[in-house]
Amino acid sequence: MAEAGIYSFIIENKEIFKLIYAVIIIFICGVIVFKSDRLFRLSLHKGIRYFRNAFLFFGLGFLIRYVFSSSLIYEKISAYARISNFLFEYFLIMAGFFLLYSLLWKRIEVANESYLSSLFNARVAIFHLMALVLAFLDQLWNAYYFMFFSQILLFAAASFISYKNYSRNGSKHKFLKFYFAAMVLAFVAWTLNTLTAILLNWNQIALINVYVLNIVFFLLFLYGIIRVTKIKRY
């Protein structure tokens, strides 16, 4: 009964809780970006730079979707709402691509290859294009399905790759276990989000559980990056 009461309270005040949810994630992303940027400057490891970019895009996506899009503007100006949704999808899809690329960059980039920018270069441009196309298609069909299914595939691949990395080097690089656990959690969260949309017609209780999983996903990476930066400091 108490659990049902908690769900009811959250649903009744969902706009406030959405804002709290967004602020928590934006704050976590900000800390991760700051700490991973410092770690990159110490190590010059390209994977860390792409990892940093992922959380920069996650933070921007949640900032646009939940903070800049107040409920009054969102309801009254449909064009503004569509632009907000488009940018939200674009940033989230790009964040997923950057996370995957942080695992694959050694297999894609030529040795000693360098770019002026890790946010936009010849190789990353294809991800920008794909993210724009997927976000546009969802706006065209007024749905989230292209984003959902692309992220399920992406995090399934990322889970597999991060598991291989963890099984090979987990004893030497402790952060890899957080990476693997977070990727699996993201895969589960995107799958449940998709099922909630398709089968449960955006059931509010199921959606709350997905939001909780999302927060745990970000907290895992936050805990992992804090541990790594502490180790590097010594």
mmCIF file of C-alpha atoms in Angstrom:
data_model
loop_
_atom_site.group_PDB
_atom_site.id
_atom_site.type_symbol
_atom_site.label_atom_id
_atom_site.label_comp_id
_atom_site.label_asym_id
_atom_site.label_seq_id
_atom_site.Cartn_x
_atom_site.Cartn_y
_atom_site.Cartn_z
ATOM 1 C CA MET A 1 0.000 0.000 0.000
ATOM 2 C CA ALA A 2 2.806 2.377 0.914
ATOM 3 C CA GLU A 3 4.490 1.689 -2.423
ATOM 4 C CA ALA A 4 1.247 2.429 -4.289
ATOM 5 C CA GLY A 5 0.950 5.671 -2.332
ATOM 6 C CA ILE A 6 4.457 6.713 -3.346
ATOM 7 C CA TYR A 7 3.706 6.055 -7.015
ATOM 8 C CA SER A 8 0.437 8.004 -6.754
ATOM 9 C CA PHE A 9 2.200 10.953 -5.125
ATOM 10 C CA ILE A 10 4.862 11.030 -7.847
ATOM 11 C CA ILE A 11 2.278 10.791 -10.635
ATOM 12 C CA GLU A 12 0.188 13.592 -9.120
ATOM 13 C CA ASN A 13 3.268 15.822 -8.975
ATOM 14 C CA LYS A 14 4.968 14.464 -12.081
ATOM 15 C CA GLU A 15 6.038 17.825 -13.521
ATOM 16 C CA ILE A 16 7.951 18.669 -10.358
ATOM 17 C CA PHE A 17 9.523 15.209 -10.216
ATOM 18 C CA LYS A 18 10.458 15.400 -13.912
ATOM 19 C CA LEU A 19 12.325 18.607 -13.177
ATOM 20 C CA ILE A 20 14.057 17.050 -10.152
ATOM 21 C CA TYR A 21 14.913 13.991 -12.255
ATOM 22 C CA ALA A 22 16.405 16.185 -14.974
ATOM 23 C CA VAL A 23 18.388 18.344 -12.532
ATOM 24 C CA ILE A 24 19.890 15.229 -10.904
ATOM 25 C CA ILE A 25 20.981 13.827 -14.269
ATOM 26 C CA ILE A 26 22.287 17.181 -15.543
ATOM 27 C CA PHE A 27 24.308 17.615 -12.340
ATOM 28 C CA ILE A 28 25.745 14.083 -12.597
ATOM 29 C CA CYS A 29 26.625 14.669 -16.264
ATOM 30 C CA GLY A 30 28.335 17.949 -15.383
ATOM 31 C CA VAL A 31 30.501 16.252 -12.752
ATOM 32 C CA ILE A 32 31.366 13.393 -15.132
ATOM 33 C CA VAL A 33 32.285 15.814 -17.939
ATOM 34 C CA PHE A 34 34.478 17.874 -15.598
ATOM 35 C CA LYS A 35 36.278 14.889 -14.066
ATOM 36 C CA SER A 36 36.701 12.947 -17.323
ATOM 37 C CA ASP A 37 38.065 16.084 -19.026
ATOM 38 C CA ARG A 38 40.709 16.384 -16.295
ATOM 39 C CA LEU A 39 41.486 12.684 -16.691
ATOM 40 C CA PHE A 40 41.830 13.095 -20.458
ATOM 41 C CA ARG A 41 44.253 15.996 -20.019
ATOM 42 C CA LEU A 42 46.385 13.821 -17.743
ATOM 43 C CA SER A 43 46.341 10.699 -19.920
ATOM 44 C CA LEU A 44 45.544 12.023 -23.446
ATOM 45 C CA HIS A 45 43.503 8.831 -23.905
ATOM 46 C CA LYS A 46 41.121 9.310 -26.853
ATOM 47 C CA GLY A 47 38.542 6.927 -25.444
ATOM 48 C CA ILE A 48 38.149 9.160 -22.388
ATOM 49 C CA ARG A 49 37.619 12.174 -24.656
ATOM 50 C CA TYR A 50 34.747 10.453 -26.495
ATOM 51 C CA PHE A 51 33.375 9.226 -23.153
ATOM 52 C CA ARG A 52 33.386 12.847 -21.943
ATOM 53 C CA ASN A 53 31.533 13.937 -25.094
ATOM 54 C CA ALA A 54 28.810 11.348 -24.438
ATOM 55 C CA PHE A 55 27.905 12.871 -21.089
ATOM 56 C CA LEU A 56 28.124 16.389 -22.466
ATOM 57 C CA PHE A 57 25.433 15.391 -24.989
ATOM 58 C CA PHE A 58 23.384 13.549 -22.352
ATOM 59 C CA GLY A 59 23.402 16.675 -20.201
ATOM 60 C CA LEU A 60 22.429 18.945 -23.104
ATOM 61 C CA GLY A 61 19.598 16.614 -24.094
ATOM 62 C CA PHE A 62 18.050 16.569 -20.623
ATOM 63 C CA LEU A 63 18.580 20.313 -20.242
ATOM 64 C CA ILE A 64 16.624 21.029 -23.425
ATOM 65 C CA ARG A 65 13.876 18.466 -22.820
ATOM 66 C CA TYR A 66 13.091 19.023 -19.163
ATOM 67 C CA VAL A 67 14.408 22.452 -18.182
ATOM 68 C CA PHE A 68 14.105 24.732 -21.215
ATOM 69 C CA SER A 69 10.757 23.184 -22.220
ATOM 70 C CA SER A 70 8.431 24.426 -19.494
ATOM 71 C CA SER A 71 5.000 22.797 -19.517
ATOM 72 C CA LEU A 72 3.215 26.054 -20.470
ATOM 73 C CA ILE A 73 5.374 26.758 -23.510
ATOM 74 C CA TYR A 74 5.461 23.091 -24.399
ATOM 75 C CA GLU A 75 1.660 22.827 -24.494
ATOM 76 C CA LYS A 76 0.909 26.144 -26.218
ATOM 77 C CA ILE A 77 3.535 26.204 -28.963
ATOM 78 C CA SER A 78 3.529 22.944 -30.895
ATOM 79 C CA ALA A 79 6.404 24.005 -33.172
ATOM 80 C CA TYR A 80 8.565 24.698 -30.121
ATOM 81 C CA ALA A 81 7.640 21.294 -28.702
ATOM 82 C CA ARG A 82 8.644 19.518 -31.907
ATOM 83 C CA ILE A 83 11.977 21.342 -32.060
ATOM 84 C CA SER A 84 12.590 20.493 -28.405
ATOM 85 C CA ASN A 85 11.792 16.806 -29.009
ATOM 86 C CA PHE A 86 13.990 16.764 -32.098
ATOM 87 C CA LEU A 87 16.987 18.223 -30.232
ATOM 88 C CA PHE A 88 16.373 15.945 -27.239
ATOM 89 C CA GLU A 89 16.473 12.870 -29.471
ATOM 90 C CA TYR A 90 19.468 14.117 -31.434
ATOM 91 C CA PHE A 91 21.545 14.735 -28.287
ATOM 92 C CA LEU A 92 20.564 11.409 -26.673
ATOM 93 C CA ILE A 93 21.284 9.402 -29.823
ATOM 94 C CA MET A 94 24.629 11.170 -30.238
ATOM 95 C CA ALA A 95 25.460 10.444 -26.581
ATOM 96 C CA GLY A 96 24.872 6.755 -27.240
ATOM 97 C CA PHE A 97 27.051 6.881 -30.349
ATOM 98 C CA PHE A 98 29.859 8.580 -28.424
ATOM 99 C CA LEU A 99 29.727 5.899 -25.716
ATOM 100 C CA LEU A 100 29.961 3.189 -28.346
ATOM 101 C CA TYR A 101 32.747 5.049 -30.149
ATOM 102 C CA SER A 102 34.681 5.344 -26.893
ATOM 103 C CA LEU A 103 34.880 1.527 -27.001
ATOM 104 C CA LEU A 104 35.619 1.225 -30.736
ATOM 105 C CA TRP A 105 37.915 4.131 -31.597
ATOM 106 C CA LYS A 106 41.090 2.004 -31.627
ATOM 107 C CA ARG A 107 39.569 -0.262 -34.288
ATOM 108 C CA ILE A 108 38.418 2.649 -36.445
ATOM 109 C CA GLU A 109 41.035 5.382 -36.230
ATOM 110 C CA VAL A 110 44.456 5.103 -37.831
ATOM 111 C CA ALA A 111 47.468 5.037 -35.492
ATOM 112 C CA ASN A 112 48.631 8.540 -34.469
ATOM 113 C CA GLU A 113 45.588 10.048 -36.186
ATOM 114 C CA SER A 114 44.553 13.307 -34.536
ATOM 115 C CA TYR A 115 41.707 15.785 -34.917
ATOM 116 C CA LEU A 116 41.306 19.364 -33.825
ATOM 117 C CA SER A 117 37.899 18.496 -32.395
ATOM 118 C CA SER A 118 36.502 15.272 -30.958
ATOM 119 C CA LEU A 119 32.968 16.688 -31.065
ATOM 120 C CA PHE A 120 32.917 16.995 -34.836
ATOM 121 C CA ASN A 121 35.395 15.491 -37.271
ATOM 122 C CA ALA A 122 35.396 13.394 -40.430
ATOM 123 C CA ARG A 123 34.742 10.120 -38.582
ATOM 124 C CA VAL A 124 32.249 11.412 -36.032
ATOM 125 C CA ALA A 125 30.322 13.271 -38.769
ATOM 126 C CA ILE A 126 28.604 10.016 -39.787
ATOM 127 C CA PHE A 127 27.171 9.698 -36.266
ATOM 128 C CA HIS A 128 25.886 13.266 -36.392
ATOM 129 C CA LEU A 129 24.207 12.521 -39.704
ATOM 130 C CA MET A 130 22.648 9.286 -38.435
ATOM 131 C CA ALA A 131 21.408 10.981 -35.254
ATOM 132 C CA LEU A 132 19.844 13.811 -37.257
ATOM 133 C CA VAL A 133 18.126 11.370 -39.639
ATOM 134 C CA LEU A 134 16.756 9.181 -36.815
ATOM 135 C CA ALA A 135 15.488 12.192 -34.866
ATOM 136 C CA PHE A 136 13.900 13.627 -38.011
ATOM 137 C CA LEU A 137 12.144 10.331 -38.837
ATOM 138 C CA ASP A 138 10.666 10.174 -35.342
ATOM 139 C CA GLN A 139 9.348 13.721 -35.719
ATOM 140 C CA LEU A 140 7.931 12.803 -39.116
ATOM 141 C CA TRP A 141 6.041 9.826 -37.655
ATOM 142 C CA ASN A 142 5.395 11.599 -34.338
ATOM 143 C CA ALA A 143 6.971 8.747 -32.380
ATOM 144 C CA TYR A 144 10.147 7.725 -30.544
ATOM 145 C CA TYR A 145 10.584 4.326 -32.157
ATOM 146 C CA PHE A 146 13.636 5.093 -34.295
ATOM 147 C CA MET A 147 15.444 6.413 -31.225
ATOM 148 C CA PHE A 148 14.308 3.493 -29.083
ATOM 149 C CA PHE A 149 15.328 0.699 -31.443
ATOM 150 C CA SER A 150 18.609 2.368 -32.455
ATOM 151 C CA GLN A 151 19.595 2.709 -28.793
ATOM 152 C CA ILE A 152 18.615 -0.879 -27.976
ATOM 153 C CA LEU A 153 20.898 -2.105 -30.786
ATOM 154 C CA LEU A 154 23.634 0.333 -29.825
ATOM 155 C CA PHE A 155 23.692 -0.597 -26.134
ATOM 156 C CA ALA A 156 23.431 -4.302 -26.940
ATOM 157 C CA ALA A 157 26.626 -3.918 -29.000
ATOM 158 C CA ALA A 158 28.227 -1.742 -26.313
ATOM 159 C CA SER A 159 27.365 -4.322 -23.620
ATOM 160 C CA PHE A 160 29.000 -7.091 -25.658
ATOM 161 C CA ILE A 161 32.153 -5.058 -26.347
ATOM 162 C CA SER A 162 32.471 -3.795 -22.765
ATOM 163 C CA TYR A 163 32.059 -7.369 -21.483
ATOM 164 C CA LYS A 164 34.914 -8.531 -23.707
ATOM 165 C CA ASN A 165 37.061 -5.638 -22.470
ATOM 166 C CA TYR A 166 36.188 -6.430 -18.856
ATOM 167 C CA SER A 167 36.896 -10.148 -19.215
ATOM 168 C CA ARG A 168 40.314 -9.365 -20.746
ATOM 169 C CA ASN A 169 41.457 -6.405 -18.679
ATOM 170 C CA GLY A 170 39.058 -6.129 -15.746
ATOM 171 C CA SER A 171 41.711 -6.983 -13.166
ATOM 172 C CA LYS A 172 43.963 -4.151 -14.422
ATOM 173 C CA HIS A 173 41.321 -1.510 -15.116
ATOM 174 C CA LYS A 174 38.682 -1.413 -12.360
ATOM 175 C CA PHE A 175 36.543 1.123 -14.242
ATOM 176 C CA LEU A 176 35.700 -1.521 -16.850
ATOM 177 C CA LYS A 177 33.308 -3.323 -14.499
ATOM 178 C CA PHE A 178 31.336 -0.111 -14.000
ATOM 179 C CA TYR A 179 31.361 0.419 -17.747
ATOM 180 C CA PHE A 180 30.012 -3.076 -18.406
ATOM 181 C CA ALA A 181 27.356 -2.881 -15.658
ATOM 182 C CA ALA A 182 26.206 0.546 -16.859
ATOM 183 C CA MET A 183 25.957 -0.578 -20.493
ATOM 184 C CA VAL A 184 23.815 -3.584 -19.529
ATOM 185 C CA LEU A 185 21.634 -1.356 -17.362
ATOM 186 C CA ALA A 186 21.209 1.124 -20.237
ATOM 187 C CA PHE A 187 20.229 -1.733 -22.558
ATOM 188 C CA VAL A 188 17.614 -2.915 -20.025
ATOM 189 C CA ALA A 189 16.317 0.646 -19.491
ATOM 190 C CA TRP A 190 15.931 1.346 -23.235
ATOM 191 C CA THR A 191 14.212 -2.028 -23.720
ATOM 192 C CA LEU A 192 11.761 -1.371 -20.876
ATOM 193 C CA ASN A 193 11.163 2.159 -22.144
ATOM 194 C CA THR A 194 10.292 0.778 -25.572
ATOM 195 C CA LEU A 195 7.964 -1.861 -24.128
ATOM 196 C CA THR A 196 6.329 0.787 -21.932
ATOM 197 C CA ALA A 197 5.630 2.915 -24.996
ATOM 198 C CA ILE A 198 4.472 0.126 -27.331
ATOM 199 C CA LEU A 199 2.731 -2.380 -25.078
ATOM 200 C CA LEU A 200 1.750 -0.378 -21.989
ATOM 201 C CA ASN A 201 0.819 2.936 -23.653
ATOM 202 C CA TRP A 202 3.246 4.939 -21.490
ATOM 203 C CA ASN A 203 2.093 3.425 -18.200
ATOM 204 C CA GLN A 204 3.162 5.941 -15.545
ATOM 205 C CA ILE A 205 4.288 3.394 -12.941
ATOM 206 C CA ALA A 206 6.448 1.533 -15.487
ATOM 207 C CA LEU A 207 7.860 4.861 -16.657
ATOM 208 C CA ILE A 208 8.856 5.811 -13.091
ATOM 209 C CA ASN A 209 10.800 2.547 -12.821
ATOM 210 C CA VAL A 210 12.575 3.338 -16.104
ATOM 211 C CA TYR A 211 13.525 6.777 -14.754
ATOM 212 C CA VAL A 212 14.986 5.127 -11.642
ATOM 213 C CA LEU A 213 17.072 2.794 -13.848
ATOM 214 C CA ASN A 214 18.292 5.803 -15.823
ATOM 215 C CA ILE A 215 19.462 7.536 -12.652
ATOM 216 C CA VAL A 216 21.282 4.361 -11.538
ATOM 217 C CA PHE A 217 22.958 4.231 -14.985
ATOM 218 C CA PHE A 218 24.364 7.739 -14.529
ATOM 219 C CA LEU A 219 25.301 7.094 -10.892
ATOM 220 C CA LEU A 220 27.307 4.014 -11.912
ATOM 221 C CA PHE A 221 29.412 6.077 -14.285
ATOM 222 C CA LEU A 222 29.744 8.848 -11.716
ATOM 223 C CA TYR A 223 30.981 6.402 -9.071
ATOM 224 C CA GLY A 224 33.359 4.810 -11.560
ATOM 225 C CA ILE A 225 34.894 8.086 -12.765
ATOM 226 C CA ILE A 226 35.281 9.366 -9.180
ATOM 227 C CA ARG A 227 37.149 6.179 -8.233
ATOM 228 C CA VAL A 228 39.412 6.401 -11.271
ATOM 229 C CA THR A 229 40.255 10.077 -10.712
ATOM 230 C CA LYS A 230 41.073 9.369 -7.066
ATOM 231 C CA ILE A 231 43.454 6.595 -8.107
ATOM 232 C CA LYS A 232 45.105 8.840 -10.741
ATOM 233 C CA ARG A 233 45.568 11.588 -8.145
ATOM 234 C CA TYR A 234 47.808 9.283 -6.147
#
